[in-house]
Short mmCIF file of C-alpha atoms in Angstrom, two decimals:
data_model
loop_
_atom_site.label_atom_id
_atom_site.label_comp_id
_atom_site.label_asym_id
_atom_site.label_seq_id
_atom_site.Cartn_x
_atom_site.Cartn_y
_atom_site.Cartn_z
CA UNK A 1 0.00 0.00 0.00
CA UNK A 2 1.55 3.38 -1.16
CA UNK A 3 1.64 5.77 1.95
CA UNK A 4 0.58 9.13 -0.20
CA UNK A 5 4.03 12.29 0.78
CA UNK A 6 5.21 15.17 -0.47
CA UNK A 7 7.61 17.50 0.01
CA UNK A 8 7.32 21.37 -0.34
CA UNK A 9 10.12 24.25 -0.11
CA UNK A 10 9.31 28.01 0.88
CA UNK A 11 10.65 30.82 2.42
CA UNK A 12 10.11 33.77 4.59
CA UNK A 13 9.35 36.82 3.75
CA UNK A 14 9.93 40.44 4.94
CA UNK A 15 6.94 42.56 4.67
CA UNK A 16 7.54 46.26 3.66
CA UNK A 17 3.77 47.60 4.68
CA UNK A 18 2.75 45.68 7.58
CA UNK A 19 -0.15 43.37 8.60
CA UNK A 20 -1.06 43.76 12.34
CA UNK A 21 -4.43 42.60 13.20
CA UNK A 22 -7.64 40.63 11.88
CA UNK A 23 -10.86 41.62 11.00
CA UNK A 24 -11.54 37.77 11.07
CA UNK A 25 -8.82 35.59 13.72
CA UNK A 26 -10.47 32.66 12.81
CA UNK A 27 -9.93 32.84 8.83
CA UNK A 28 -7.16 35.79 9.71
CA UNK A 29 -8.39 37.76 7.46
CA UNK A 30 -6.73 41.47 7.81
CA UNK A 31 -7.61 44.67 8.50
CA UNK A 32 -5.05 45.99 5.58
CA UNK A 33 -3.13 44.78 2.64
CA UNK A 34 0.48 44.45 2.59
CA UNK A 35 3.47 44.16 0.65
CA UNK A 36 7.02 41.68 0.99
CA UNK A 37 9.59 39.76 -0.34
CA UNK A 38 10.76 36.13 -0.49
CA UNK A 39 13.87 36.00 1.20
CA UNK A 40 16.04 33.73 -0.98
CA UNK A 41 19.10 31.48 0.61
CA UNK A 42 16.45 31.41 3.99
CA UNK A 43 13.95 28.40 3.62
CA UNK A 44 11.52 25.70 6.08
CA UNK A 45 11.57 22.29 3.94
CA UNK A 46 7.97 20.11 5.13
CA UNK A 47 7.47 16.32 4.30
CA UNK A 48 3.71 15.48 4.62
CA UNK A 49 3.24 11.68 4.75
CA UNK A 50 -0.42 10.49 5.32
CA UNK A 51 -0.72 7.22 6.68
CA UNK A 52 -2.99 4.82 9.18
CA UNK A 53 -1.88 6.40 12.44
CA UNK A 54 -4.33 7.37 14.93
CA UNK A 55 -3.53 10.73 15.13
CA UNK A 56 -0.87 13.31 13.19
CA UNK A 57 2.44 13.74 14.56
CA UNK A 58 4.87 16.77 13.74
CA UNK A 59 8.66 16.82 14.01
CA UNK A 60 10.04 20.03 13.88
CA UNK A 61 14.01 20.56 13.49
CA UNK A 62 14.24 16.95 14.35
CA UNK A 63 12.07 17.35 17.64
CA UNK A 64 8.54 16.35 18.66
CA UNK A 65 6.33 19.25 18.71
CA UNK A 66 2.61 18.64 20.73
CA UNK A 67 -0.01 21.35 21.84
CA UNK A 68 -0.69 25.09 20.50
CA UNK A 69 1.92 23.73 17.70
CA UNK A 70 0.36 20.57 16.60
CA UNK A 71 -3.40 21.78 17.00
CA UNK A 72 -2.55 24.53 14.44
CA UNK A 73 -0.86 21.86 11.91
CA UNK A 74 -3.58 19.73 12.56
CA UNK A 75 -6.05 22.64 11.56
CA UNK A 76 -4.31 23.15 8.06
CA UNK A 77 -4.28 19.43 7.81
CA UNK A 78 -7.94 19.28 8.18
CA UNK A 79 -9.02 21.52 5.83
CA UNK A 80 -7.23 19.78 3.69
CA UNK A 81 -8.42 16.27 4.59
CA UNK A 82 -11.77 17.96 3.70
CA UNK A 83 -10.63 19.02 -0.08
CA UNK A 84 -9.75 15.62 -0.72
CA UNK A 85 -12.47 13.85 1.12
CA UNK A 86 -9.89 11.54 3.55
CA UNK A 87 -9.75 10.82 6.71
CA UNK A 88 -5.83 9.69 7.19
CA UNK A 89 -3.59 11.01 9.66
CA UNK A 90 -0.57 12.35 8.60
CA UNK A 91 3.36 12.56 9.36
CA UNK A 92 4.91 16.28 9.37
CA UNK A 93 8.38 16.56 9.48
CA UNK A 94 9.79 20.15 9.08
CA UNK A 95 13.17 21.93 8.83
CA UNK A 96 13.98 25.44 8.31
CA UNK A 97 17.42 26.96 8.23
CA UNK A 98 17.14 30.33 10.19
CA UNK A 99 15.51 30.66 13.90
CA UNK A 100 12.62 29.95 14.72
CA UNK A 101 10.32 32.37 16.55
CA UNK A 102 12.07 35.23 16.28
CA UNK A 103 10.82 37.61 13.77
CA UNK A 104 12.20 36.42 10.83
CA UNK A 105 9.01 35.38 9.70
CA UNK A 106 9.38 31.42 10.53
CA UNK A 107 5.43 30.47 10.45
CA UNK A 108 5.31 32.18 6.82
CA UNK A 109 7.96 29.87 5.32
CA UNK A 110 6.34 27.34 7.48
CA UNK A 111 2.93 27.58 6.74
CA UNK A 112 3.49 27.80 3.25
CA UNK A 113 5.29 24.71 2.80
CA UNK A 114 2.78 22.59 4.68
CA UNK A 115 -0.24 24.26 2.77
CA UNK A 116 1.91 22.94 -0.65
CA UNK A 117 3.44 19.54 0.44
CA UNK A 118 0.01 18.53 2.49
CA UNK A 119 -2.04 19.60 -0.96
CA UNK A 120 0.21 17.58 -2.95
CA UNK A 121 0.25 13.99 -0.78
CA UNK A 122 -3.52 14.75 -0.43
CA UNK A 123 -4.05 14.56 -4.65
CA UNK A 124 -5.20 18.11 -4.78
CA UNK A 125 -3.67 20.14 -7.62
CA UNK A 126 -4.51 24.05 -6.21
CA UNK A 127 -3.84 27.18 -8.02
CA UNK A 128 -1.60 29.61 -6.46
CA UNK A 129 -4.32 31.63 -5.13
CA UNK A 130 -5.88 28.77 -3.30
CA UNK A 131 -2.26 28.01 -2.00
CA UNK A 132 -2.51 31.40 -0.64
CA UNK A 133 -5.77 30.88 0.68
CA UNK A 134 -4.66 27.88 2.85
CA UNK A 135 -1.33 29.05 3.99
CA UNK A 136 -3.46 32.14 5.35
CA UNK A 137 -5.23 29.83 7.29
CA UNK A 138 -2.12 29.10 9.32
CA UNK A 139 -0.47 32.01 9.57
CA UNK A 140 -1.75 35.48 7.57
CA UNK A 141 2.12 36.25 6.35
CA UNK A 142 2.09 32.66 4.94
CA UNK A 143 -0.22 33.64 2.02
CA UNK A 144 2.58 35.63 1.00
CA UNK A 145 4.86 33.20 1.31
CA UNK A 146 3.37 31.54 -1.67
CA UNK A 147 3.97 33.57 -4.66
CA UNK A 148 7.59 34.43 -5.77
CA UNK A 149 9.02 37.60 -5.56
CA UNK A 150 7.49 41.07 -4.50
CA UNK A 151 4.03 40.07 -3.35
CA UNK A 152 1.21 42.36 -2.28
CA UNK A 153 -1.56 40.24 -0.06
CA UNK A 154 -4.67 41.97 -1.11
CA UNK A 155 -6.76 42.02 2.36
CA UNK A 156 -10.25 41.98 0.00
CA UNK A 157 -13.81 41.41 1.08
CA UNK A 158 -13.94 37.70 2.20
CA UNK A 159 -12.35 34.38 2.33
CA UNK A 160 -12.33 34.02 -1.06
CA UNK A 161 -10.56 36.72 -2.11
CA UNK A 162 -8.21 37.65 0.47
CA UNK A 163 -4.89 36.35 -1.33
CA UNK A 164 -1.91 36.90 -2.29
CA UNK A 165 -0.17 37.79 -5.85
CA UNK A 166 3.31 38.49 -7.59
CA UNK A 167 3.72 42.23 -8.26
CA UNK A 168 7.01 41.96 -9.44
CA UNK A 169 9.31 38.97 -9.95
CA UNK A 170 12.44 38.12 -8.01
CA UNK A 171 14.88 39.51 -10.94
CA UNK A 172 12.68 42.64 -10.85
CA UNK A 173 14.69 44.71 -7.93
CA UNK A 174 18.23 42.83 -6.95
CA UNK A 175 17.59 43.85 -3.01
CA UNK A 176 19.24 42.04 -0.08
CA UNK A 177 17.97 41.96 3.59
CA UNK A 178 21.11 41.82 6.21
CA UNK A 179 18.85 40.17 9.05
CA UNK A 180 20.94 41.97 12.16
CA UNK A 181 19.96 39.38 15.15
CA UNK A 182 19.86 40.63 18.31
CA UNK A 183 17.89 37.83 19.83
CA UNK A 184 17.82 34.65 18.26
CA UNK A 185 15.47 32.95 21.07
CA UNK A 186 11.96 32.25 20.55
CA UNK A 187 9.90 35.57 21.83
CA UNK A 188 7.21 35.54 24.24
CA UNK A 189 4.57 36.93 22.75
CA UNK A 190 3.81 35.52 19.14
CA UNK A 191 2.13 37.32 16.09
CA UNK A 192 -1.31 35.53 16.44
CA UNK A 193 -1.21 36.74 20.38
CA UNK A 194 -0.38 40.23 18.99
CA UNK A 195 -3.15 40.41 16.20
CA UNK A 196 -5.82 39.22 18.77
CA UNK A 197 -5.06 42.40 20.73
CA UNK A 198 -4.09 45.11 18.06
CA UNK A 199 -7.64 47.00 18.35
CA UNK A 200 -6.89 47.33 21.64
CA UNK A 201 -4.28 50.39 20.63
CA UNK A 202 -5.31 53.67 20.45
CA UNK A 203 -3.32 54.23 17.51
CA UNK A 204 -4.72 51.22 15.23
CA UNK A 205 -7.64 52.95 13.41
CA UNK A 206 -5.24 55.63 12.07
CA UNK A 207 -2.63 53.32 11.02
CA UNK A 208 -5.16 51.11 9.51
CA UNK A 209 -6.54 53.95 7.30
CA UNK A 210 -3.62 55.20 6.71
CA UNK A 211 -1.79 51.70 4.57
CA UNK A 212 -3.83 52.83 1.23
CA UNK A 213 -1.59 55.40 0.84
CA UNK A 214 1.62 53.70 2.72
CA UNK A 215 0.51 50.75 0.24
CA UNK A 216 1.05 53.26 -2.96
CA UNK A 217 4.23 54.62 -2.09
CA UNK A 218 5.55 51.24 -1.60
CA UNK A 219 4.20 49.32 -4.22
CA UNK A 220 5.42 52.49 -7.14
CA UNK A 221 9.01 52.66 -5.30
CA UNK A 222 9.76 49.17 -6.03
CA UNK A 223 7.95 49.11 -9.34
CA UNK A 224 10.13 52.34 -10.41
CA UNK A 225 13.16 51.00 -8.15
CA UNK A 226 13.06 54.15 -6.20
CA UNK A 227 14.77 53.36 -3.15
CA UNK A 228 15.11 56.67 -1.20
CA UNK A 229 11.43 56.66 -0.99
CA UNK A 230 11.44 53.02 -0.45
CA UNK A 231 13.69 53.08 2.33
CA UNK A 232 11.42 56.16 4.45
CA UNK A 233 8.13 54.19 3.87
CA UNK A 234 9.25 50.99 4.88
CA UNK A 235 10.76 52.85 8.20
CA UNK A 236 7.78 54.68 8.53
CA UNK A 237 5.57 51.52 8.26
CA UNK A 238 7.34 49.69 10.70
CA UNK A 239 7.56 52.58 12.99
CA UNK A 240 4.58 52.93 13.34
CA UNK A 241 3.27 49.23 13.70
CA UNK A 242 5.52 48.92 16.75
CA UNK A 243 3.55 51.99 17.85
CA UNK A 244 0.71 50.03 18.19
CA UNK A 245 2.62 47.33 19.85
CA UNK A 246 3.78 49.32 22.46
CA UNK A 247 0.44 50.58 23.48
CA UNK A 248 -1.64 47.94 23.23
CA UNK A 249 -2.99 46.10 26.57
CA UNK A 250 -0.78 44.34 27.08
CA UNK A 251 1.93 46.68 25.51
CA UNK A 252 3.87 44.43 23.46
CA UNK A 253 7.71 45.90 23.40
CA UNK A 254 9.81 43.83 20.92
CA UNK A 255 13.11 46.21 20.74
CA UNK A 256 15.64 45.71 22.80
CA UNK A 257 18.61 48.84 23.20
CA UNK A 258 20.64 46.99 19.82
CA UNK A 259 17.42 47.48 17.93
CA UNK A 260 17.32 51.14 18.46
CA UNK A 261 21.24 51.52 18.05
CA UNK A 262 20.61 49.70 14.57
CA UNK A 263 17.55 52.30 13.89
CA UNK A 264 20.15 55.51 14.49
CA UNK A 265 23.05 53.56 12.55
CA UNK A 266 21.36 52.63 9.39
CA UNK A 267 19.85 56.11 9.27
CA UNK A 268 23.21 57.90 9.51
CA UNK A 269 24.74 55.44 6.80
CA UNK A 270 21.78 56.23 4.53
CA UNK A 271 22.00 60.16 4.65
CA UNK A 272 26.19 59.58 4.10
CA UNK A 273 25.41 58.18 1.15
CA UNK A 274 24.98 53.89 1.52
CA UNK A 275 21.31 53.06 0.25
CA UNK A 276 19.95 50.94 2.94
CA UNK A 277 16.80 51.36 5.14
CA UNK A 278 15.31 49.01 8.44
CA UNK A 279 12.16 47.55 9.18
CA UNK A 280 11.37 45.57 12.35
CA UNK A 281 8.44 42.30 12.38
CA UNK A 282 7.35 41.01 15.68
CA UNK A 283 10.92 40.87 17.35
CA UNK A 284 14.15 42.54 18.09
CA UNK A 285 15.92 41.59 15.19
CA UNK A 286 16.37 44.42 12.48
CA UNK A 287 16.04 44.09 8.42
CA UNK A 288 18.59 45.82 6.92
CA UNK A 289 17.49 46.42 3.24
CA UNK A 290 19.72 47.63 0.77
CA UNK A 291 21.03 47.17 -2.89
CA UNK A 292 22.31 43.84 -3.44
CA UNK A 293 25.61 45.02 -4.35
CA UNK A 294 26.31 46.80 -0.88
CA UNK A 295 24.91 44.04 1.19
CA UNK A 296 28.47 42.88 1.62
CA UNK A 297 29.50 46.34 3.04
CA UNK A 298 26.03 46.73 5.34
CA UNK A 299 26.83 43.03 6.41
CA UNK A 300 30.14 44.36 7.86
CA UNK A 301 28.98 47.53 9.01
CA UNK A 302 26.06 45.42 10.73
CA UNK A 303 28.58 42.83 12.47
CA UNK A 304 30.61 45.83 14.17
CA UNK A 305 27.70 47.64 15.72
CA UNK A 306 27.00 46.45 19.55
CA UNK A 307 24.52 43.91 20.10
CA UNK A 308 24.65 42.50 16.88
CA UNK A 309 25.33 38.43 17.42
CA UNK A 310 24.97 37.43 14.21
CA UNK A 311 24.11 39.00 10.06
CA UNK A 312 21.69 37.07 7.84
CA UNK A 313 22.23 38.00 4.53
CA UNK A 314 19.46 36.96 2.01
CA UNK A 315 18.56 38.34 -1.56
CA UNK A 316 14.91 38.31 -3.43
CA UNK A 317 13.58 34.77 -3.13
CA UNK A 318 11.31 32.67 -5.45
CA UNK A 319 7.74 31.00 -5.42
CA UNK A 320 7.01 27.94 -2.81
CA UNK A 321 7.99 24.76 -4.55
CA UNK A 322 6.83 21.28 -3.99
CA UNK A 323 6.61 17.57 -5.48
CA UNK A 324 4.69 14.54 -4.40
CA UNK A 325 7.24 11.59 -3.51
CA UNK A 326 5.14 9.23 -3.79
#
């Protein structure tokens, strides 16, 4: 008897206009669009193998993972088992080469290569926006985790059309993000914990209808490759999304004093002259994004500031990729 497995590729991605909270936490569906990129060279590998077990078991990094972690595999797993009308349990086994938890956007990749590899064992041929679709399901920054390149996740009106699409392909823009890691441990608080309370800031409405026109300026810079105005609206985006961090109940306070430090360097190194410009997800660790051919010097630069424990370097990354073993 052929035990049906697949195995999907995907990677992270940095988003440029942020998501931060759900008008729906069940089908997390947004309260704004956003914009990223694939981050190529960083990647979470998933092997879905359904079989008779009694129950589905996930490996994670070579360790069993139970609870909050399973249930949420489980829940991808069963909308799944529902496409393809089955009822096997199923094997996860999933690697990725960056750290987990952190900020680097670890439940995208991850998410997005279970949504593929768990589609593919299952039978089910989706289209890339149904990909999206079920990634979202696991974690909202996974639908963009789908597409290759620059990818805008249009928030629209339901379910159905809340996915996300290629704006520009990976050879479009030859950026690099120098990840600076200040804190490579897994963080307290996680996204879903800090969408669930984002209304509770003061400061959310206004950002919220503010990203049509944050969404603009981003989506023309990297269209026209305009990266002095890219650089200020991706600061300015994640500036102010770790506003409403901070003063949500309970404040949410990702930064640590390296964070800041890399803030006031990367500014100072943009006005001398290097084009490079920060933005900050759900952690301490900074993005450094800058032209692919100085991400050797910001890499350097990065490594001698204080605080800094480690540089990332990663350039524009590709589509999720996956093929049935079996």
């Amino acid at each position: 008897m052929n035990t049906p497995s697949a195995t999907a590729l995907a990677h992270p991605n940095i988003a440029f206009i942020k998501y931060w909270g759900n008008r729906d936490n069940t089908l997390r569906l947004p309260v704004n669009g956003s914009i990223s990129m694939n981050l190529d060279g960083l990647f979470t590998r998933t092997t879905v193998t359904f079989n008779s077990s009694k129950q589905d078991l996930l490996m994670i990094n070579e360790h069993p993972v139970i609870g909050k972690g399973l249930e949420r595999v489980s829940y991808i797993l069963d909308l799944v088992r529902q496409m393809a009308n089955m009822n096997e349990r199923a094997e996860v086994s999933s690697t990725n080469n960056f750290p987990a938890g952190a900020g680097i956007a670890s439940s995208a990749a991850a998410f997005a290569a279970l949504a593929l590899a768990s589609s593919r064992a299952a039978g089910l041929t989706l289209s890339e926006g149904q990909l999206s679709r079920l990634a979202r399901r696991g974690s909202g920054s996974a639908s963009r985790s789908i597409p290759g390149g620059f990818v805008e996740w249009q928030m629209g009106t339901s379910d159905d059309d809340s996915v996300a699409v290629s704006i520009a392909p990976p050879e479009h823009w030859a950026l690099a993000d120098c990840v600076a890691i200040v804190n490579a441990s897994h963080k307290k608080t996680g996204s879903t914990e800090g969408h669930a309370i984002a209304g509770t800031s003061p400061l959310q409405n206004a950002r919220v209808a503010d990203t049509p026109r944050r969404l603009d300026i981003c989506r023309t810079a990297i269209l026209n490759k305009d990266f002095d105005t890219f650089a200020n609206i991706i600061e300015h985006d994640s500036d102010i999304m770790h506003s409403v961090m901070m003063t949500s109940n309970p404040p949410l306070m990702y930064w640590q004093a390296a964070t800041v430090g890399i803030f006031h360097a990367v500014r100072e190194w943009r006005a001398s002259g290097l084009p490079v410009g920060y933005t900050v997800d759900a952690g301490a660790n900074v993005h450094v994004i800058c032209l692919a051919e100085y991400a050797k010097e910001t890499e350097k630069r990065l490594r001698e500031l204080s605080g800094v424990s480690d540089v990332l370097v990663a350039g524009v990354g590709g589509a999720a990729q996956g093929n049935a073993t079996v």
